[in-house]
Amino acid sequence: MLYGVSYYPEQKDKDELQRDLTLIKESGINTVRMGEFAWSRLEPEEGRFVPDWLDEVVETLGQAGIRTIICTPTACPPAWLVTGCPEIRYQDNRGVVRPFGGRRHYCYNNDRYREACARIARRLGEHYGKNPYVAGFQIDNEPAQEGTGRCTCPVCRKKFSLWLEKKYGTIETFNQRSGSVFWSQEYQSFDQITPPVNTIEPGAQNLINAFYENPLVRLDFERFSSDSQIAFQNIQTAVLREYTDHPVTTNATGLATNSIDYYKSTKALDCYAFDYYPGLRNARVDSFPYAFARGVKEGAPFWVLEFMSGGGHRLSGSGRLQPNPGALKQAVVQAFAHGAQALLHFQYRTFPYGAEQLNYAIVDMDGIPRRRYREMKETAALLQKLEPLEQAAFPSQAGILLDYDTHWALRIKPVNDPCFTYLDYANKRYHSLERIGINADVLSFHAAWETYKVLLLPAAFLLDTDTINRLRAYVNKGGILIATFLTGVKNEDNAGYTQPLPAGLTDVFGVRVEEVEPVFEENHTTYTITLPGKQDGGEEQPENEDEVLTVKDGLWSELLSGTGKPLGVYREDYKQGSMVLSENQYGAGKAYYVGTDMPEETWQHFLRAVCDPVCPSYRQIAVPDGVECVVRFLQGRRIYFLFNFAGANRKITGCRGYRNYITQMPAADEEEMGKNGYLILEEEKHG
């Protein structure tokens, strides 16, 4: 595993640099990441490339066994470039042009800026592409971060029109598919279609309140902007590939913070990489981003290029809590357990100046190593012991399907906002599976998911015909499909289906949606659930009282009719007797439709009943609340990675027959984990 820090030698004087490099070499880490904000030093004036200051650091660290990830510095165009080419500046949805003085003040579609970026990427590729001390290349930095992913400048307006024309062919086709006759919004030419005033970018502001624009224009602008970011990135990717065999990637932020379709953006990259800043003080580190990362680029590992390091100040001026002792090490091992091939802390040393001054780091501004540095040093040594486990496989037989079009559509026209958000809901269902011992993969609608035993389809609001047909075939051939409310409401044009919902799948689920409404605090309604009977020789077991649960609905309510077996039925109000949860045999498989939300404990009961017959938990040990368990297989043996996020000691029972991987001692039947502790158990070899 590549383990280390981000470092900024361009900001250091000679004495500070030497002190830092000495401590970095003594820490035991094996990787640093440098250069992403150093354009003004690498190219102080147009065409003059000055890498000697960086060469010295790469060489010094490399000789000590520490390799460098070289970043292209294109997130921060220097003053000479912005002054000489003011047309490259970014224009937001309000028409505000960003001046020089921050970062990401560039238009990713501007050809002159793309040429300048290709030039600096080429010089870096030529210079470092074959360097044995280089571990890889990062393109730009956090593309589209801080509301810079939806440029509306004249260049982008023109390219958006051309993008639409290429997609639809004729303006008549666009008018028909977008339903632009509504509110007399029909166009005579693609040049008349401008970027939307409204935006779903985090942190961005809408200029005109209550300005309702065509849903397809808005969705297509999200798609166009995502495609534009990918094209900008891939120019540098292609340039670097001419000079290096080292891995090339870029660093994403969150699953959808920047509204770039990461499933598409990583196709030309060697791996998916992202930045992650979880709280490490009495907090559970969410593993959903790791499950997502494993599925972004099928078959490739993932990197975490910026990771939490400490507490104190932060960029926005508010603060972060310091990690508990041991929490940093625990979090790194957790990332390793979930398949991370690289993890680099941001950053090595706190900045004394600039917009990120006083920010969190491994070492404070004074350069004196303290407990975070010592813990990083311990973690680096620990990772060397864990290296043999890198090849352990994930035995995932369940998948959760995600889609960027659906995410964008549900932000453009939200449902029960802010109580319900698409990605948050998918996250919760992932953890429902995790808590019953099923490690699920998170996959694109367009991935190869046909071999999974169970698929969970949370709120698939927008479904195209191809995905509908694949889902039908999946169930027909024996798959288990679990879909929730808000499935198949819209088509790929962000237009509502004019057939019964879930569109194209009513026979698969054996239901039709008859009526819908959001669920607020004042209109919860009681319903009963009969858990699916366990299969034994092809016959369902008789129901008993323990299999019937009475709960209240949540978030959304859909009244269902049809031939599906009613597992959930409303018991009060005008909804009394209406089906809300169904089971249906379709071909060789089964399809379940959940027309409302369930309490977490009920979700776990339901998922266990559905999943156990086809993909039972691989756990053979008892995992208490507050403890995460990741199961992997190495040469046929189970490996358990256990992480205590409970905030207090926890006991793990049923450990006999396993060995503590770190101590190589046989585990007792009951093992105790301390606060922020971790435990790695491997199945003992037999014979």
JSON list of C-alpha atoms in Angstrom, two decimals, residues 475-664:
[
{"chain": "A", "resi": 475, "resn": "VAL", "atom": "CA", "xyz": [-34.64, -11.56, -12.55]},
{"chain": "A", "resi": 476, "resn": "ASN", "atom": "CA", "xyz": [-35.89, -13.89, -15.26]},
{"chain": "A", "resi": 477, "resn": "LYS", "atom": "CA", "xyz": [-32.61, -15.83, -15.11]},
{"chain": "A", "resi": 478, "resn": "GLY", "atom": "CA", "xyz": [-32.77, -16.29, -11.35]},
{"chain": "A", "resi": 479, "resn": "GLY", "atom": "CA", "xyz": [-31.57, -13.06, -9.75]},
{"chain": "A", "resi": 480, "resn": "ILE", "atom": "CA", "xyz": [-33.10, -11.47, -6.66]},
{"chain": "A", "resi": 481, "resn": "LEU", "atom": "CA", "xyz": [-34.02, -7.81, -7.21]},
{"chain": "A", "resi": 482, "resn": "ILE", "atom": "CA", "xyz": [-35.08, -5.46, -4.40]},
{"chain": "A", "resi": 483, "resn": "ALA", "atom": "CA", "xyz": [-36.35, -2.07, -5.56]},
{"chain": "A", "resi": 484, "resn": "THR", "atom": "CA", "xyz": [-37.68, 0.76, -3.45]},
{"chain": "A", "resi": 485, "resn": "PHE", "atom": "CA", "xyz": [-40.18, 3.55, -3.93]},
{"chain": "A", "resi": 486, "resn": "LEU", "atom": "CA", "xyz": [-39.48, 6.08, -6.71]},
{"chain": "A", "resi": 487, "resn": "THR", "atom": "CA", "xyz": [-38.38, 3.40, -9.17]},
{"chain": "A", "resi": 488, "resn": "GLY", "atom": "CA", "xyz": [-38.83, 3.93, -12.92]},
{"chain": "A", "resi": 489, "resn": "VAL", "atom": "CA", "xyz": [-40.60, 7.29, -12.69]},
{"chain": "A", "resi": 490, "resn": "LYS", "atom": "CA", "xyz": [-38.72, 9.06, -15.50]},
{"chain": "A", "resi": 491, "resn": "ASN", "atom": "CA", "xyz": [-37.01, 8.15, -18.76]},
{"chain": "A", "resi": 492, "resn": "GLU", "atom": "CA", "xyz": [-33.55, 9.17, -19.97]},
{"chain": "A", "resi": 493, "resn": "ASP", "atom": "CA", "xyz": [-34.95, 12.53, -21.16]},
{"chain": "A", "resi": 494, "resn": "ASN", "atom": "CA", "xyz": [-35.92, 13.41, -17.57]},
{"chain": "A", "resi": 495, "resn": "ALA", "atom": "CA", "xyz": [-39.55, 13.15, -18.64]},
{"chain": "A", "resi": 496, "resn": "GLY", "atom": "CA", "xyz": [-42.13, 11.21, -16.69]},
{"chain": "A", "resi": 497, "resn": "TYR", "atom": "CA", "xyz": [-43.20, 7.84, -18.01]},
{"chain": "A", "resi": 498, "resn": "THR", "atom": "CA", "xyz": [-46.81, 7.86, -19.20]},
{"chain": "A", "resi": 499, "resn": "GLN", "atom": "CA", "xyz": [-47.36, 4.20, -18.35]},
{"chain": "A", "resi": 500, "resn": "PRO", "atom": "CA", "xyz": [-48.04, 2.59, -14.96]},
{"chain": "A", "resi": 501, "resn": "LEU", "atom": "CA", "xyz": [-45.11, 2.69, -12.55]},
{"chain": "A", "resi": 502, "resn": "PRO", "atom": "CA", "xyz": [-42.59, 1.22, -12.06]},
{"chain": "A", "resi": 503, "resn": "ALA", "atom": "CA", "xyz": [-42.38, 1.77, -15.81]},
{"chain": "A", "resi": 504, "resn": "GLY", "atom": "CA", "xyz": [-41.46, -1.29, -17.84]},
{"chain": "A", "resi": 505, "resn": "LEU", "atom": "CA", "xyz": [-41.23, -3.45, -14.72]},
{"chain": "A", "resi": 506, "resn": "THR", "atom": "CA", "xyz": [-44.80, -3.83, -13.48]},
{"chain": "A", "resi": 507, "resn": "ASP", "atom": "CA", "xyz": [-44.93, -7.50, -14.51]},
{"chain": "A", "resi": 508, "resn": "VAL", "atom": "CA", "xyz": [-41.51, -8.19, -12.98]},
{"chain": "A", "resi": 509, "resn": "PHE", "atom": "CA", "xyz": [-42.64, -6.88, -9.59]},
{"chain": "A", "resi": 510, "resn": "GLY", "atom": "CA", "xyz": [-46.26, -7.92, -10.03]},
{"chain": "A", "resi": 511, "resn": "VAL", "atom": "CA", "xyz": [-47.44, -4.46, -8.94]},
{"chain": "A", "resi": 512, "resn": "ARG", "atom": "CA", "xyz": [-48.63, -1.12, -10.21]},
{"chain": "A", "resi": 513, "resn": "VAL", "atom": "CA", "xyz": [-48.28, 2.13, -8.29]},
{"chain": "A", "resi": 514, "resn": "GLU", "atom": "CA", "xyz": [-51.78, 3.55, -7.77]},
{"chain": "A", "resi": 515, "resn": "GLU", "atom": "CA", "xyz": [-51.11, 6.57, -5.57]},
{"chain": "A", "resi": 516, "resn": "VAL", "atom": "CA", "xyz": [-48.13, 8.37, -4.05]},
{"chain": "A", "resi": 517, "resn": "GLU", "atom": "CA", "xyz": [-47.37, 11.00, -1.42]},
{"chain": "A", "resi": 518, "resn": "PRO", "atom": "CA", "xyz": [-44.44, 12.17, 0.68]},
{"chain": "A", "resi": 519, "resn": "VAL", "atom": "CA", "xyz": [-44.37, 11.13, 4.34]},
{"chain": "A", "resi": 520, "resn": "PHE", "atom": "CA", "xyz": [-43.83, 13.90, 6.85]},
{"chain": "A", "resi": 521, "resn": "GLU", "atom": "CA", "xyz": [-43.94, 13.88, 10.62]},
{"chain": "A", "resi": 522, "resn": "GLU", "atom": "CA", "xyz": [-47.70, 14.50, 10.64]},
{"chain": "A", "resi": 523, "resn": "ASN", "atom": "CA", "xyz": [-48.81, 11.74, 8.24]},
{"chain": "A", "resi": 524, "resn": "HIS", "atom": "CA", "xyz": [-46.97, 8.55, 9.21]},
{"chain": "A", "resi": 525, "resn": "THR", "atom": "CA", "xyz": [-49.21, 5.53, 8.67]},
{"chain": "A", "resi": 526, "resn": "THR", "atom": "CA", "xyz": [-48.99, 2.08, 10.26]},
{"chain": "A", "resi": 527, "resn": "TYR", "atom": "CA", "xyz": [-48.49, -1.04, 8.17]},
{"chain": "A", "resi": 528, "resn": "THR", "atom": "CA", "xyz": [-47.63, -4.66, 8.86]},
{"chain": "A", "resi": 529, "resn": "ILE", "atom": "CA", "xyz": [-44.86, -6.68, 7.23]},
{"chain": "A", "resi": 530, "resn": "THR", "atom": "CA", "xyz": [-44.81, -10.44, 6.84]},
{"chain": "A", "resi": 531, "resn": "LEU", "atom": "CA", "xyz": [-41.20, -11.44, 6.29]},
{"chain": "A", "resi": 532, "resn": "PRO", "atom": "CA", "xyz": [-40.57, -13.73, 3.31]},
{"chain": "A", "resi": 533, "resn": "GLY", "atom": "CA", "xyz": [-40.49, -17.38, 4.39]},
{"chain": "A", "resi": 534, "resn": "LYS", "atom": "CA", "xyz": [-37.18, -19.20, 4.25]},
{"chain": "A", "resi": 535, "resn": "GLN", "atom": "CA", "xyz": [-36.86, -21.73, 1.47]},
{"chain": "A", "resi": 536, "resn": "ASP", "atom": "CA", "xyz": [-36.42, -25.41, 2.35]},
{"chain": "A", "resi": 537, "resn": "GLY", "atom": "CA", "xyz": [-36.76, -27.94, -0.41]},
{"chain": "A", "resi": 538, "resn": "GLY", "atom": "CA", "xyz": [-38.72, -25.48, -2.50]},
{"chain": "A", "resi": 539, "resn": "GLU", "atom": "CA", "xyz": [-41.51, -24.98, 0.07]},
{"chain": "A", "resi": 540, "resn": "GLU", "atom": "CA", "xyz": [-42.06, -21.85, 2.14]},
{"chain": "A", "resi": 541, "resn": "GLN", "atom": "CA", "xyz": [-42.10, -22.36, 5.88]},
{"chain": "A", "resi": 542, "resn": "PRO", "atom": "CA", "xyz": [-45.32, -21.54, 7.71]},
{"chain": "A", "resi": 543, "resn": "GLU", "atom": "CA", "xyz": [-45.51, -18.07, 9.16]},
{"chain": "A", "resi": 544, "resn": "ASN", "atom": "CA", "xyz": [-45.15, -17.56, 12.89]},
{"chain": "A", "resi": 545, "resn": "GLU", "atom": "CA", "xyz": [-45.79, -14.53, 15.05]},
{"chain": "A", "resi": 546, "resn": "ASP", "atom": "CA", "xyz": [-42.14, -13.50, 15.01]},
{"chain": "A", "resi": 547, "resn": "GLU", "atom": "CA", "xyz": [-42.28, -13.04, 11.23]},
{"chain": "A", "resi": 548, "resn": "VAL", "atom": "CA", "xyz": [-44.98, -10.35, 11.34]},
{"chain": "A", "resi": 549, "resn": "LEU", "atom": "CA", "xyz": [-43.84, -6.82, 12.18]},
{"chain": "A", "resi": 550, "resn": "THR", "atom": "CA", "xyz": [-45.89, -3.66, 12.70]},
{"chain": "A", "resi": 551, "resn": "VAL", "atom": "CA", "xyz": [-44.15, -0.40, 11.77]},
{"chain": "A", "resi": 552, "resn": "LYS", "atom": "CA", "xyz": [-44.81, 3.12, 10.51]},
{"chain": "A", "resi": 553, "resn": "ASP", "atom": "CA", "xyz": [-44.01, 4.25, 6.98]},
{"chain": "A", "resi": 554, "resn": "GLY", "atom": "CA", "xyz": [-41.38, 6.88, 6.21]},
{"chain": "A", "resi": 555, "resn": "LEU", "atom": "CA", "xyz": [-40.13, 9.33, 3.58]},
{"chain": "A", "resi": 556, "resn": "TRP", "atom": "CA", "xyz": [-42.52, 8.28, 0.78]},
{"chain": "A", "resi": 557, "resn": "SER", "atom": "CA", "xyz": [-45.67, 6.22, 0.40]},
{"chain": "A", "resi": 558, "resn": "GLU", "atom": "CA", "xyz": [-46.84, 4.27, -2.63]},
{"chain": "A", "resi": 559, "resn": "LEU", "atom": "CA", "xyz": [-50.09, 2.32, -2.70]},
{"chain": "A", "resi": 560, "resn": "LEU", "atom": "CA", "xyz": [-49.67, -0.81, -4.81]},
{"chain": "A", "resi": 561, "resn": "SER", "atom": "CA", "xyz": [-52.03, -3.11, -6.64]},
{"chain": "A", "resi": 562, "resn": "GLY", "atom": "CA", "xyz": [-51.38, -6.24, -8.66]},
{"chain": "A", "resi": 563, "resn": "THR", "atom": "CA", "xyz": [-50.69, -9.95, -8.52]},
{"chain": "A", "resi": 564, "resn": "GLY", "atom": "CA", "xyz": [-47.58, -9.74, -6.35]},
{"chain": "A", "resi": 565, "resn": "LYS", "atom": "CA", "xyz": [-47.68, -11.38, -2.93]},
{"chain": "A", "resi": 566, "resn": "PRO", "atom": "CA", "xyz": [-48.52, -8.63, -0.39]},
{"chain": "A", "resi": 567, "resn": "LEU", "atom": "CA", "xyz": [-45.76, -8.71, 2.25]},
{"chain": "A", "resi": 568, "resn": "GLY", "atom": "CA", "xyz": [-46.60, -5.23, 3.53]},
{"chain": "A", "resi": 569, "resn": "VAL", "atom": "CA", "xyz": [-50.17, -3.96, 4.01]},
{"chain": "A", "resi": 570, "resn": "TYR", "atom": "CA", "xyz": [-51.42, -0.65, 5.43]},
{"chain": "A", "resi": 571, "resn": "ARG", "atom": "CA", "xyz": [-53.63, -1.00, 8.54]},
{"chain": "A", "resi": 572, "resn": "GLU", "atom": "CA", "xyz": [-55.19, 2.42, 9.02]},
{"chain": "A", "resi": 573, "resn": "ASP", "atom": "CA", "xyz": [-56.48, 5.60, 7.42]},
{"chain": "A", "resi": 574, "resn": "TYR", "atom": "CA", "xyz": [-57.85, 5.52, 3.87]},
{"chain": "A", "resi": 575, "resn": "LYS", "atom": "CA", "xyz": [-54.82, 3.40, 2.99]},
{"chain": "A", "resi": 576, "resn": "GLN", "atom": "CA", "xyz": [-56.10, 0.46, 5.03]},
{"chain": "A", "resi": 577, "resn": "GLY", "atom": "CA", "xyz": [-55.78, -2.80, 3.09]},
{"chain": "A", "resi": 578, "resn": "SER", "atom": "CA", "xyz": [-53.53, -1.34, 0.40]},
{"chain": "A", "resi": 579, "resn": "MET", "atom": "CA", "xyz": [-50.35, -3.22, -0.45]},
{"chain": "A", "resi": 580, "resn": "VAL", "atom": "CA", "xyz": [-47.09, -1.35, 0.13]},
{"chain": "A", "resi": 581, "resn": "LEU", "atom": "CA", "xyz": [-44.47, -4.14, -0.05]},
{"chain": "A", "resi": 582, "resn": "SER", "atom": "CA", "xyz": [-44.59, -7.06, -2.47]},
{"chain": "A", "resi": 583, "resn": "GLU", "atom": "CA", "xyz": [-42.86, -10.25, -3.52]},
{"chain": "A", "resi": 584, "resn": "ASN", "atom": "CA", "xyz": [-43.19, -11.68, -7.01]},
{"chain": "A", "resi": 585, "resn": "GLN", "atom": "CA", "xyz": [-41.84, -14.74, -8.77]},
{"chain": "A", "resi": 586, "resn": "TYR", "atom": "CA", "xyz": [-40.69, -13.78, -12.25]},
{"chain": "A", "resi": 587, "resn": "GLY", "atom": "CA", "xyz": [-39.10, -16.48, -14.32]},
{"chain": "A", "resi": 588, "resn": "ALA", "atom": "CA", "xyz": [-36.45, -18.21, -12.23]},
{"chain": "A", "resi": 589, "resn": "GLY", "atom": "CA", "xyz": [-35.97, -15.22, -9.91]},
{"chain": "A", "resi": 590, "resn": "LYS", "atom": "CA", "xyz": [-37.82, -13.02, -7.46]},
{"chain": "A", "resi": 591, "resn": "ALA", "atom": "CA", "xyz": [-38.52, -9.31, -7.38]},
{"chain": "A", "resi": 592, "resn": "TYR", "atom": "CA", "xyz": [-39.39, -7.32, -4.26]},
{"chain": "A", "resi": 593, "resn": "TYR", "atom": "CA", "xyz": [-40.89, -3.84, -4.35]},
{"chain": "A", "resi": 594, "resn": "VAL", "atom": "CA", "xyz": [-40.71, -1.70, -1.19]},
{"chain": "A", "resi": 595, "resn": "GLY", "atom": "CA", "xyz": [-43.19, 1.17, -1.56]},
{"chain": "A", "resi": 596, "resn": "THR", "atom": "CA", "xyz": [-42.10, 3.09, 1.52]},
{"chain": "A", "resi": 597, "resn": "ASP", "atom": "CA", "xyz": [-39.22, 3.32, 3.94]},
{"chain": "A", "resi": 598, "resn": "MET", "atom": "CA", "xyz": [-38.81, 1.01, 6.92]},
{"chain": "A", "resi": 599, "resn": "PRO", "atom": "CA", "xyz": [-37.09, 1.50, 10.27]},
{"chain": "A", "resi": 600, "resn": "GLU", "atom": "CA", "xyz": [-33.46, 0.36, 10.19]},
{"chain": "A", "resi": 601, "resn": "GLU", "atom": "CA", "xyz": [-34.05, -2.72, 12.32]},
{"chain": "A", "resi": 602, "resn": "THR", "atom": "CA", "xyz": [-36.94, -3.75, 10.07]},
{"chain": "A", "resi": 603, "resn": "TRP", "atom": "CA", "xyz": [-34.78, -3.30, 6.98]},
{"chain": "A", "resi": 604, "resn": "GLN", "atom": "CA", "xyz": [-32.25, -5.66, 8.51]},
{"chain": "A", "resi": 605, "resn": "HIS", "atom": "CA", "xyz": [-34.90, -8.31, 9.28]},
{"chain": "A", "resi": 606, "resn": "PHE", "atom": "CA", "xyz": [-36.31, -8.00, 5.76]},
{"chain": "A", "resi": 607, "resn": "LEU", "atom": "CA", "xyz": [-32.94, -8.13, 3.99]},
{"chain": "A", "resi": 608, "resn": "ARG", "atom": "CA", "xyz": [-31.81, -11.10, 6.06]},
{"chain": "A", "resi": 609, "resn": "ALA", "atom": "CA", "xyz": [-34.96, -13.01, 5.14]},
{"chain": "A", "resi": 610, "resn": "VAL", "atom": "CA", "xyz": [-34.52, -12.21, 1.43]},
{"chain": "A", "resi": 611, "resn": "CYS", "atom": "CA", "xyz": [-30.75, -12.66, 1.18]},
{"chain": "A", "resi": 612, "resn": "ASP", "atom": "CA", "xyz": [-30.03, -15.63, 3.45]},
{"chain": "A", "resi": 613, "resn": "PRO", "atom": "CA", "xyz": [-31.26, -18.31, 1.01]},
{"chain": "A", "resi": 614, "resn": "VAL", "atom": "CA", "xyz": [-28.96, -17.12, -1.79]},
{"chain": "A", "resi": 615, "resn": "CYS", "atom": "CA", "xyz": [-26.08, -15.16, -0.22]},
{"chain": "A", "resi": 616, "resn": "PRO", "atom": "CA", "xyz": [-25.87, -15.84, 3.51]},
{"chain": "A", "resi": 617, "resn": "SER", "atom": "CA", "xyz": [-23.47, -13.88, 5.69]},
{"chain": "A", "resi": 618, "resn": "TYR", "atom": "CA", "xyz": [-19.87, -15.07, 5.69]},
{"chain": "A", "resi": 619, "resn": "ARG", "atom": "CA", "xyz": [-19.57, -14.16, 9.36]},
{"chain": "A", "resi": 620, "resn": "GLN", "atom": "CA", "xyz": [-18.88, -16.94, 11.80]},
{"chain": "A", "resi": 621, "resn": "ILE", "atom": "CA", "xyz": [-18.20, -14.64, 14.73]},
{"chain": "A", "resi": 622, "resn": "ALA", "atom": "CA", "xyz": [-20.53, -12.42, 16.76]},
{"chain": "A", "resi": 623, "resn": "VAL", "atom": "CA", "xyz": [-20.13, -8.71, 15.95]},
{"chain": "A", "resi": 624, "resn": "PRO", "atom": "CA", "xyz": [-21.66, -6.31, 18.49]},
{"chain": "A", "resi": 625, "resn": "ASP", "atom": "CA", "xyz": [-23.16, -2.89, 17.75]},
{"chain": "A", "resi": 626, "resn": "GLY", "atom": "CA", "xyz": [-20.59, -0.23, 16.98]},
{"chain": "A", "resi": 627, "resn": "VAL", "atom": "CA", "xyz": [-18.15, -2.69, 15.40]},
{"chain": "A", "resi": 628, "resn": "GLU", "atom": "CA", "xyz": [-17.63, -2.90, 11.64]},
{"chain": "A", "resi": 629, "resn": "CYS", "atom": "CA", "xyz": [-16.60, -6.24, 10.15]},
{"chain": "A", "resi": 630, "resn": "VAL", "atom": "CA", "xyz": [-15.03, -6.59, 6.71]},
{"chain": "A", "resi": 631, "resn": "VAL", "atom": "CA", "xyz": [-14.71, -10.14, 5.39]},
{"chain": "A", "resi": 632, "resn": "ARG", "atom": "CA", "xyz": [-12.16, -11.11, 2.76]},
{"chain": "A", "resi": 633, "resn": "PHE", "atom": "CA", "xyz": [-10.80, -14.44, 1.55]},
{"chain": "A", "resi": 634, "resn": "LEU", "atom": "CA", "xyz": [-7.15, -15.36, 1.07]},
{"chain": "A", "resi": 635, "resn": "GLN", "atom": "CA", "xyz": [-6.28, -18.77, -0.35]},
{"chain": "A", "resi": 636, "resn": "GLY", "atom": "CA", "xyz": [-9.65, -20.11, 0.77]},
{"chain": "A", "resi": 637, "resn": "ARG", "atom": "CA", "xyz": [-9.32, -18.77, 4.33]},
{"chain": "A", "resi": 638, "resn": "ARG", "atom": "CA", "xyz": [-11.54, -16.12, 5.89]},
{"chain": "A", "resi": 639, "resn": "ILE", "atom": "CA", "xyz": [-9.89, -12.89, 7.00]},
{"chain": "A", "resi": 640, "resn": "TYR", "atom": "CA", "xyz": [-11.90, -10.72, 9.39]},
{"chain": "A", "resi": 641, "resn": "PHE", "atom": "CA", "xyz": [-11.03, -7.04, 9.76]},
{"chain": "A", "resi": 642, "resn": "LEU", "atom": "CA", "xyz": [-12.87, -5.65, 12.79]},
{"chain": "A", "resi": 643, "resn": "PHE", "atom": "CA", "xyz": [-13.02, -1.98, 13.77]},
{"chain": "A", "resi": 644, "resn": "ASN", "atom": "CA", "xyz": [-14.41, -0.68, 17.04]},
{"chain": "A", "resi": 645, "resn": "PHE", "atom": "CA", "xyz": [-16.24, 2.61, 16.52]},
{"chain": "A", "resi": 646, "resn": "ALA", "atom": "CA", "xyz": [-18.41, 2.21, 19.62]},
{"chain": "A", "resi": 647, "resn": "GLY", "atom": "CA", "xyz": [-16.51, 4.66, 21.82]},
{"chain": "A", "resi": 648, "resn": "ALA", "atom": "CA", "xyz": [-15.99, 1.99, 24.48]},
{"chain": "A", "resi": 649, "resn": "ASN", "atom": "CA", "xyz": [-14.51, -1.49, 24.76]},
{"chain": "A", "resi": 650, "resn": "ARG", "atom": "CA", "xyz": [-16.31, -4.23, 22.85]},
{"chain": "A", "resi": 651, "resn": "LYS", "atom": "CA", "xyz": [-16.10, -8.02, 23.07]},
{"chain": "A", "resi": 652, "resn": "ILE", "atom": "CA", "xyz": [-16.01, -10.25, 20.01]},
{"chain": "A", "resi": 653, "resn": "THR", "atom": "CA", "xyz": [-17.19, -13.80, 20.63]},
{"chain": "A", "resi": 654, "resn": "GLY", "atom": "CA", "xyz": [-16.85, -16.97, 18.58]},
{"chain": "A", "resi": 655, "resn": "CYS", "atom": "CA", "xyz": [-13.20, -16.32, 17.69]},
{"chain": "A", "resi": 656, "resn": "ARG", "atom": "CA", "xyz": [-11.94, -19.83, 18.41]},
{"chain": "A", "resi": 657, "resn": "GLY", "atom": "CA", "xyz": [-10.37, -21.41, 15.35]},
{"chain": "A", "resi": 658, "resn": "TYR", "atom": "CA", "xyz": [-8.91, -18.06, 14.25]},
{"chain": "A", "resi": 659, "resn": "ARG", "atom": "CA", "xyz": [-5.50, -16.50, 14.67]},
{"chain": "A", "resi": 660, "resn": "ASN", "atom": "CA", "xyz": [-4.66, -12.90, 15.50]},
{"chain": "A", "resi": 661, "resn": "TYR", "atom": "CA", "xyz": [-2.91, -11.83, 12.32]},
{"chain": "A", "resi": 662, "resn": "ILE", "atom": "CA", "xyz": [-0.70, -9.23, 14.02]},
{"chain": "A", "resi": 663, "resn": "THR", "atom": "CA", "xyz": [0.49, -11.37, 16.94]},
{"chain": "A", "resi": 664, "resn": "GLN", "atom": "CA", "xyz": [0.14, -14.71, 15.11]}
]
